[in-house]
N, CA, C and O atoms as a CHARMM CRD file, in Angstrom:
* protein
*
  224
    1    1 ALA  N     -2.30000 -16.22400  -2.08900 PROA 1      0.00000
    2    1 ALA  CA    -2.50100 -14.88300  -2.61100 PROA 1      0.00000
    3    1 ALA  C     -1.53900 -14.63500  -3.76500 PROA 1      0.00000
    4    1 ALA  O     -0.40400 -15.11300  -3.75900 PROA 1      0.00000
    5    2 ASP  N     -2.00200 -13.89200  -4.74300 PROA 2      0.00000
    6    2 ASP  CA    -1.15800 -13.57600  -5.89300 PROA 2      0.00000
    7    2 ASP  C     -0.14700 -12.48500  -5.57500 PROA 2      0.00000
    8    2 ASP  O      0.97900 -12.51400  -6.07300 PROA 2      0.00000
    9    3 ASN  N     -0.54200 -11.52700  -4.74900 PROA 3      0.00000
   10    3 ASN  CA     0.32600 -10.40000  -4.42900 PROA 3      0.00000
   11    3 ASN  C      0.94700 -10.63300  -3.05200 PROA 3      0.00000
   12    3 ASN  O      0.25900 -10.55500  -2.03400 PROA 3      0.00000
   13    4 LEU  N      2.22800 -10.91300  -3.02500 PROA 4      0.00000
   14    4 LEU  CA     2.90800 -11.21900  -1.76500 PROA 4      0.00000
   15    4 LEU  C      3.49800  -9.99000  -1.08100 PROA 4      0.00000
   16    4 LEU  O      4.02800 -10.10100   0.02500 PROA 4      0.00000
   17    5 ILE  N      3.41700  -8.83400  -1.71100 PROA 5      0.00000
   18    5 ILE  CA     4.01300  -7.62400  -1.13300 PROA 5      0.00000
   19    5 ILE  C      3.42800  -7.29400   0.24100 PROA 5      0.00000
   20    5 ILE  O      4.19800  -7.03300   1.16400 PROA 5      0.00000
   21    6 PRO  N      2.09500  -7.29400   0.42200 PROA 6      0.00000
   22    6 PRO  CA     1.56700  -6.98500   1.76500 PROA 6      0.00000
   23    6 PRO  C      2.06200  -7.96500   2.83700 PROA 6      0.00000
   24    6 PRO  O      2.36700  -7.55500   3.95700 PROA 6      0.00000
   25    7 MET  N      2.14100  -9.24100   2.50100 PROA 7      0.00000
   26    7 MET  CA     2.61600 -10.24000   3.46000 PROA 7      0.00000
   27    7 MET  C      4.08800 -10.01200   3.79000 PROA 7      0.00000
   28    7 MET  O      4.47900 -10.09100   4.95500 PROA 7      0.00000
   29    8 GLU  N      4.89600  -9.73300   2.79100 PROA 8      0.00000
   30    8 GLU  CA     6.31600  -9.47400   3.02800 PROA 8      0.00000
   31    8 GLU  C      6.51300  -8.23100   3.89200 PROA 8      0.00000
   32    8 GLU  O      7.36100  -8.22400   4.78500 PROA 8      0.00000
   33    9 LEU  N      5.73500  -7.18100   3.63100 PROA 9      0.00000
   34    9 LEU  CA     5.81600  -5.97600   4.46900 PROA 9      0.00000
   35    9 LEU  C      5.45400  -6.29500   5.91500 PROA 9      0.00000
   36    9 LEU  O      6.15200  -5.88200   6.84100 PROA 9      0.00000
   37   10 ALA  N      4.36800  -7.02700   6.10400 PROA 10     0.00000
   38   10 ALA  CA     3.92500  -7.37200   7.45900 PROA 10     0.00000
   39   10 ALA  C      4.97500  -8.20500   8.18700 PROA 10     0.00000
   40   10 ALA  O      5.23900  -7.97100   9.36600 PROA 10     0.00000
   41   11 LEU  N      5.57000  -9.16800   7.50300 PROA 11     0.00000
   42   11 LEU  CA     6.60100 -10.00100   8.13000 PROA 11     0.00000
   43   11 LEU  C      7.82700  -9.17400   8.51100 PROA 11     0.00000
   44   11 LEU  O      8.39600  -9.36400   9.58600 PROA 11     0.00000
   45   12 LYS  N      8.23300  -8.25600   7.62900 PROA 12     0.00000
   46   12 LYS  CA     9.39400  -7.41000   7.92100 PROA 12     0.00000
   47   12 LYS  C      9.11400  -6.50500   9.11500 PROA 12     0.00000
   48   12 LYS  O      9.96400  -6.34600   9.99100 PROA 12     0.00000
   49   13 ILE  N      7.92100  -5.91100   9.14900 PROA 13     0.00000
   50   13 ILE  CA     7.54200  -5.04300  10.26900 PROA 13     0.00000
   51   13 ILE  C      7.53500  -5.83000  11.57000 PROA 13     0.00000
   52   13 ILE  O      8.07000  -5.37300  12.58100 PROA 13     0.00000
   53   14 ALA  N      6.93200  -7.01200  11.54700 PROA 14     0.00000
   54   14 ALA  CA     6.86700  -7.84100  12.75300 PROA 14     0.00000
   55   14 ALA  C      8.26000  -8.22500  13.23400 PROA 14     0.00000
   56   14 ALA  O      8.52200  -8.21500  14.43700 PROA 14     0.00000
   57   15 SER  N      9.15800  -8.56300  12.31000 PROA 15     0.00000
   58   15 SER  CA    10.50900  -8.96000  12.73000 PROA 15     0.00000
   59   15 SER  C     11.26500  -7.78500  13.34400 PROA 15     0.00000
   60   15 SER  O     12.01000  -7.96800  14.30700 PROA 15     0.00000
   61   16 LYS  N     11.08500  -6.58900  12.80400 PROA 16     0.00000
   62   16 LYS  CA    11.74800  -5.40600  13.37000 PROA 16     0.00000
   63   16 LYS  C     11.19300  -5.07800  14.75400 PROA 16     0.00000
   64   16 LYS  O     11.94300  -4.70400  15.65600 PROA 16     0.00000
   65   17 ILE  N      9.88800  -5.22000  14.91700 PROA 17     0.00000
   66   17 ILE  CA     9.27400  -4.95900  16.22500 PROA 17     0.00000
   67   17 ILE  C      9.78500  -5.96900  17.24900 PROA 17     0.00000
   68   17 ILE  O     10.15900  -5.59400  18.36000 PROA 17     0.00000
   69   18 ARG  N      9.80300  -7.26000  16.87500 PROA 18     0.00000
   70   18 ARG  CA    10.28600  -8.29700  17.79600 PROA 18     0.00000
   71   18 ARG  C     11.73900  -8.05600  18.19100 PROA 18     0.00000
   72   18 ARG  O     12.11100  -8.27400  19.34400 PROA 18     0.00000
   73   19 ALA  N     12.55700  -7.61100  17.24800 PROA 19     0.00000
   74   19 ALA  CA    13.97800  -7.36400  17.51600 PROA 19     0.00000
   75   19 ALA  C     14.20700  -6.01100  18.18100 PROA 19     0.00000
   76   19 ALA  O     15.33800  -5.66800  18.52600 PROA 19     0.00000
   77   20 LYS  N     13.12700  -5.24000  18.36200 PROA 20     0.00000
   78   20 LYS  CA    13.20400  -3.90100  18.96200 PROA 20     0.00000
   79   20 LYS  C     14.18500  -3.00100  18.20000 PROA 20     0.00000
   80   20 LYS  O     14.92200  -2.21300  18.79300 PROA 20     0.00000
   81   21 GLU  N     14.17100  -3.13900  16.88200 PROA 21     0.00000
   82   21 GLU  CA    15.01800  -2.32000  16.01300 PROA 21     0.00000
   83   21 GLU  C     14.22200  -1.13900  15.46900 PROA 21     0.00000
   84   21 GLU  O     13.01700  -1.23900  15.24100 PROA 21     0.00000
   85   22 ARG  N     14.91200  -0.02400  15.26700 PROA 22     0.00000
   86   22 ARG  CA    14.27600   1.12000  14.60500 PROA 22     0.00000
   87   22 ARG  C     14.10200   0.79500  13.13000 PROA 22     0.00000
   88   22 ARG  O     14.94500   0.13100  12.52600 PROA 22     0.00000
   89   23 PHE  N     13.02200   1.25900  12.56500 PROA 23     0.00000
   90   23 PHE  CA    12.79900   1.04700  11.14300 PROA 23     0.00000
   91   23 PHE  C     11.85700   2.11100  10.61000 PROA 23     0.00000
   92   23 PHE  O     11.13500   2.76100  11.36600 PROA 23     0.00000
   93   24 ALA  N     11.87700   2.27300   9.32000 PROA 24     0.00000
   94   24 ALA  CA    10.97000   3.20200   8.64100 PROA 24     0.00000
   95   24 ALA  C     10.39800   2.49000   7.42600 PROA 24     0.00000
   96   24 ALA  O     11.03400   1.61700   6.83600 PROA 24     0.00000
   97   25 ILE  N      9.20200   2.87600   7.07500 PROA 25     0.00000
   98   25 ILE  CA     8.54200   2.29400   5.91100 PROA 25     0.00000
   99   25 ILE  C      8.12700   3.43500   4.99300 PROA 25     0.00000
  100   25 ILE  O      7.48600   4.39000   5.43100 PROA 25     0.00000
  101   26 TYR  N      8.48700   3.33600   3.74900 PROA 26     0.00000
  102   26 TYR  CA     8.07400   4.29900   2.73400 PROA 26     0.00000
  103   26 TYR  C      7.33600   3.53200   1.64400 PROA 26     0.00000
  104   26 TYR  O      7.92000   2.67700   0.97800 PROA 26     0.00000
  105   27 ILE  N      6.08200   3.83000   1.46500 PROA 27     0.00000
  106   27 ILE  CA     5.28900   3.18800   0.42500 PROA 27     0.00000
  107   27 ILE  C      4.97400   4.24900  -0.62200 PROA 27     0.00000
  108   27 ILE  O      4.37300   5.27800  -0.31300 PROA 27     0.00000
  109   28 VAL  N      5.37900   3.99700  -1.84800 PROA 28     0.00000
  110   28 VAL  CA     5.19300   4.95700  -2.93100 PROA 28     0.00000
  111   28 VAL  C      4.13300   4.41900  -3.88700 PROA 28     0.00000
  112   28 VAL  O      4.24600   3.30700  -4.40300 PROA 28     0.00000
  113   29 LEU  N      3.11500   5.22100  -4.10900 PROA 29     0.00000
  114   29 LEU  CA     2.04900   4.85400  -5.04000 PROA 29     0.00000
  115   29 LEU  C      2.04700   5.83600  -6.20100 PROA 29     0.00000
  116   29 LEU  O      2.35400   7.01400  -6.01400 PROA 29     0.00000
  117   30 PRO  N      1.70700   5.36900  -7.39600 PROA 30     0.00000
  118   30 PRO  CA     1.59800   6.31700  -8.50000 PROA 30     0.00000
  119   30 PRO  C      0.44100   7.28500  -8.24100 PROA 30     0.00000
  120   30 PRO  O     -0.58300   6.90200  -7.67600 PROA 30     0.00000
  121   31 MET  N      0.61100   8.52900  -8.65500 PROA 31     0.00000
  122   31 MET  CA    -0.44800   9.50600  -8.44100 PROA 31     0.00000
  123   31 MET  C     -1.69300   9.13900  -9.24000 PROA 31     0.00000
  124   31 MET  O     -2.81400   9.27300  -8.75000 PROA 31     0.00000
  125   32 TRP  N     -1.49500   8.68200 -10.46000 PROA 32     0.00000
  126   32 TRP  CA    -2.61900   8.31200 -11.31400 PROA 32     0.00000
  127   32 TRP  C     -2.36300   6.93100 -11.89400 PROA 32     0.00000
  128   32 TRP  O     -1.31200   6.70200 -12.49300 PROA 32     0.00000
  129   33 PRO  N     -3.30600   6.00200 -11.72900 PROA 33     0.00000
  130   33 PRO  CA    -3.14300   4.69600 -12.36200 PROA 33     0.00000
  131   33 PRO  C     -3.28300   4.81600 -13.88500 PROA 33     0.00000
  132   33 PRO  O     -3.82200   5.80000 -14.39200 PROA 33     0.00000
  133   34 GLU  N     -2.80100   3.82000 -14.58900 PROA 34     0.00000
  134   34 GLU  CA    -2.88300   3.82500 -16.04500 PROA 34     0.00000
  135   34 GLU  C     -4.33000   3.67100 -16.48900 PROA 34     0.00000
  136   34 GLU  O     -5.09200   2.91200 -15.89000 PROA 34     0.00000
  137   35 GLY  N     -4.69900   4.37700 -17.51800 PROA 35     0.00000
  138   35 GLY  CA    -6.04500   4.26100 -18.07200 PROA 35     0.00000
  139   35 GLY  C     -6.77400   5.58500 -18.06600 PROA 35     0.00000
  140   35 GLY  O     -6.23500   6.60500 -17.63800 PROA 35     0.00000
  141   36 ASP  N     -8.00300   5.55800 -18.54300 PROA 36     0.00000
  142   36 ASP  CA    -8.84800   6.74700 -18.60400 PROA 36     0.00000
  143   36 ASP  C     -9.22300   7.16600 -17.18800 PROA 36     0.00000
  144   36 ASP  O     -9.84400   6.38700 -16.46500 PROA 36     0.00000
  145   37 PRO  N     -8.85700   8.38500 -16.77300 PROA 37     0.00000
  146   37 PRO  CA    -9.12900   8.82500 -15.39900 PROA 37     0.00000
  147   37 PRO  C    -10.60700   8.82000 -15.02200 PROA 37     0.00000
  148   37 PRO  O    -10.94400   8.77100 -13.83900 PROA 37     0.00000
  149   38 LYS  N    -11.48400   8.87100 -16.01300 PROA 38     0.00000
  150   38 LYS  CA   -12.92000   8.90500 -15.73200 PROA 38     0.00000
  151   38 LYS  C    -13.56100   7.52100 -15.74100 PROA 38     0.00000
  152   38 LYS  O    -14.74700   7.38500 -15.43900 PROA 38     0.00000
  153   39 SER  N    -12.78900   6.49700 -16.08300 PROA 39     0.00000
  154   39 SER  CA   -13.35800   5.15000 -16.15400 PROA 39     0.00000
  155   39 SER  C    -13.67000   4.62100 -14.75800 PROA 39     0.00000
  156   39 SER  O    -13.05800   5.03100 -13.77100 PROA 39     0.00000
  157   40 GLY  N    -14.61000   3.72300 -14.69600 PROA 40     0.00000
  158   40 GLY  CA   -15.00200   3.13800 -13.41800 PROA 40     0.00000
  159   40 GLY  C    -13.86300   2.42000 -12.72100 PROA 40     0.00000
  160   40 GLY  O    -13.72300   2.50000 -11.50100 PROA 40     0.00000
  161   41 ALA  N    -13.04000   1.71000 -13.50500 PROA 41     0.00000
  162   41 ALA  CA   -11.93400   0.94900 -12.91100 PROA 41     0.00000
  163   41 ALA  C    -10.91700   1.87700 -12.25100 PROA 41     0.00000
  164   41 ALA  O    -10.47100   1.61800 -11.13300 PROA 41     0.00000
  165   42 VAL  N    -10.55400   2.95000 -12.93700 PROA 42     0.00000
  166   42 VAL  CA    -9.57700   3.88900 -12.37900 PROA 42     0.00000
  167   42 VAL  C    -10.16700   4.60200 -11.17200 PROA 42     0.00000
  168   42 VAL  O     -9.46900   4.80300 -10.17700 PROA 42     0.00000
  169   43 GLN  N    -11.41900   4.98100 -11.23800 PROA 43     0.00000
  170   43 GLN  CA   -12.06200   5.64000 -10.10600 PROA 43     0.00000
  171   43 GLN  C    -12.11200   4.71800  -8.88600 PROA 43     0.00000
  172   43 GLN  O    -11.95000   5.17600  -7.75500 PROA 43     0.00000
  173   44 GLU  N    -12.33500   3.43500  -9.11100 PROA 44     0.00000
  174   44 GLU  CA   -12.35100   2.45500  -8.01500 PROA 44     0.00000
  175   44 GLU  C    -10.96800   2.34900  -7.37100 PROA 44     0.00000
  176   44 GLU  O    -10.85200   2.32400  -6.14600 PROA 44     0.00000
  177   45 ILE  N     -9.92700   2.28600  -8.19300 PROA 45     0.00000
  178   45 ILE  CA    -8.55800   2.23600  -7.67200 PROA 45     0.00000
  179   45 ILE  C     -8.26300   3.47400  -6.83700 PROA 45     0.00000
  180   45 ILE  O     -7.73300   3.37200  -5.73100 PROA 45     0.00000
  181   46 LEU  N     -8.60600   4.64200  -7.37000 PROA 46     0.00000
  182   46 LEU  CA    -8.35500   5.89100  -6.64500 PROA 46     0.00000
  183   46 LEU  C     -9.12900   5.93700  -5.33300 PROA 46     0.00000
  184   46 LEU  O     -8.61200   6.40700  -4.31900 PROA 46     0.00000
  185   47 PHE  N    -10.36200   5.45200  -5.35000 PROA 47     0.00000
  186   47 PHE  CA   -11.17400   5.43300  -4.13400 PROA 47     0.00000
  187   47 PHE  C    -10.49600   4.60500  -3.04600 PROA 47     0.00000
  188   47 PHE  O    -10.33800   5.06600  -1.91600 PROA 47     0.00000
  189   48 TRP  N    -10.09400   3.37800  -3.39100 PROA 48     0.00000
  190   48 TRP  CA    -9.51100   2.50300  -2.37400 PROA 48     0.00000
  191   48 TRP  C     -8.12900   2.97100  -1.93600 PROA 48     0.00000
  192   48 TRP  O     -7.75500   2.77900  -0.77900 PROA 48     0.00000
  193   49 GLN  N     -7.36600   3.57900  -2.83200 PROA 49     0.00000
  194   49 GLN  CA    -6.08800   4.14900  -2.40800 PROA 49     0.00000
  195   49 GLN  C     -6.33000   5.24800  -1.38300 PROA 49     0.00000
  196   49 GLN  O     -5.62900   5.32300  -0.37400 PROA 49     0.00000
  197   50 GLU  N     -7.31100   6.09400  -1.63700 PROA 50     0.00000
  198   50 GLU  CA    -7.63400   7.17500  -0.69600 PROA 50     0.00000
  199   50 GLU  C     -8.08600   6.61000   0.64900 PROA 50     0.00000
  200   50 GLU  O     -7.71100   7.13500   1.69700 PROA 50     0.00000
  201   51 MET  N     -8.88700   5.54800   0.62700 PROA 51     0.00000
  202   51 MET  CA    -9.35700   4.93700   1.87700 PROA 51     0.00000
  203   51 MET  C     -8.17700   4.39900   2.68900 PROA 51     0.00000
  204   51 MET  O     -8.11700   4.59400   3.90300 PROA 51     0.00000
  205   52 VAL  N     -7.25300   3.73200   2.02800 PROA 52     0.00000
  206   52 VAL  CA    -6.10000   3.15700   2.72400 PROA 52     0.00000
  207   52 VAL  C     -5.19600   4.25600   3.26400 PROA 52     0.00000
  208   52 VAL  O     -4.78500   4.20300   4.42400 PROA 52     0.00000
  209   53 VAL  N     -4.88300   5.24200   2.44900 PROA 53     0.00000
  210   53 VAL  CA    -3.96800   6.30400   2.85800 PROA 53     0.00000
  211   53 VAL  C     -4.57700   7.14200   3.97800 PROA 53     0.00000
  212   53 VAL  O     -3.87400   7.49800   4.92400 PROA 53     0.00000
  213   54 SER  N     -5.84700   7.45900   3.89400 PROA 54     0.00000
  214   54 SER  CA    -6.46900   8.29800   4.92500 PROA 54     0.00000
  215   54 SER  C     -6.68600   7.53500   6.22800 PROA 54     0.00000
  216   54 SER  O     -6.86600   8.15300   7.27700 PROA 54     0.00000
  217   55 TYR  N     -6.67300   6.20000   6.18100 PROA 55     0.00000
  218   55 TYR  CA    -6.82800   5.38700   7.39100 PROA 55     0.00000
  219   55 TYR  C     -5.63900   5.59300   8.32700 PROA 55     0.00000
  220   55 TYR  O     -5.79500   5.57900   9.54800 PROA 55     0.00000
  221   56 PHE  N     -4.46200   5.78300   7.75500 PROA 56     0.00000
  222   56 PHE  CA    -3.26000   5.94600   8.55500 PROA 56     0.00000
  223   56 PHE  C     -3.01800   7.40700   8.79200 PROA 56     0.00000
  224   56 PHE  O     -2.04500   7.77200   9.45200 PROA 56     0.00000
C-alpha cells in the first residue's frame, strides 16, 4: 500500500489494547480538500469522508 498511515494507526491501537493501556486517538481532516468544491473529485472526497466519519 502507498499510504501506511491506516496500518500504523491500526498497529498502534492493537498494541495499546494488548498492553491494556489507556489511549486516545485524534484524527484531524481538512474541512475542505484542495480544488474546486463543485468538481467531481472534491465531491467524491467529501462523500467518503462523511461516510467514514458518520460510521463511527
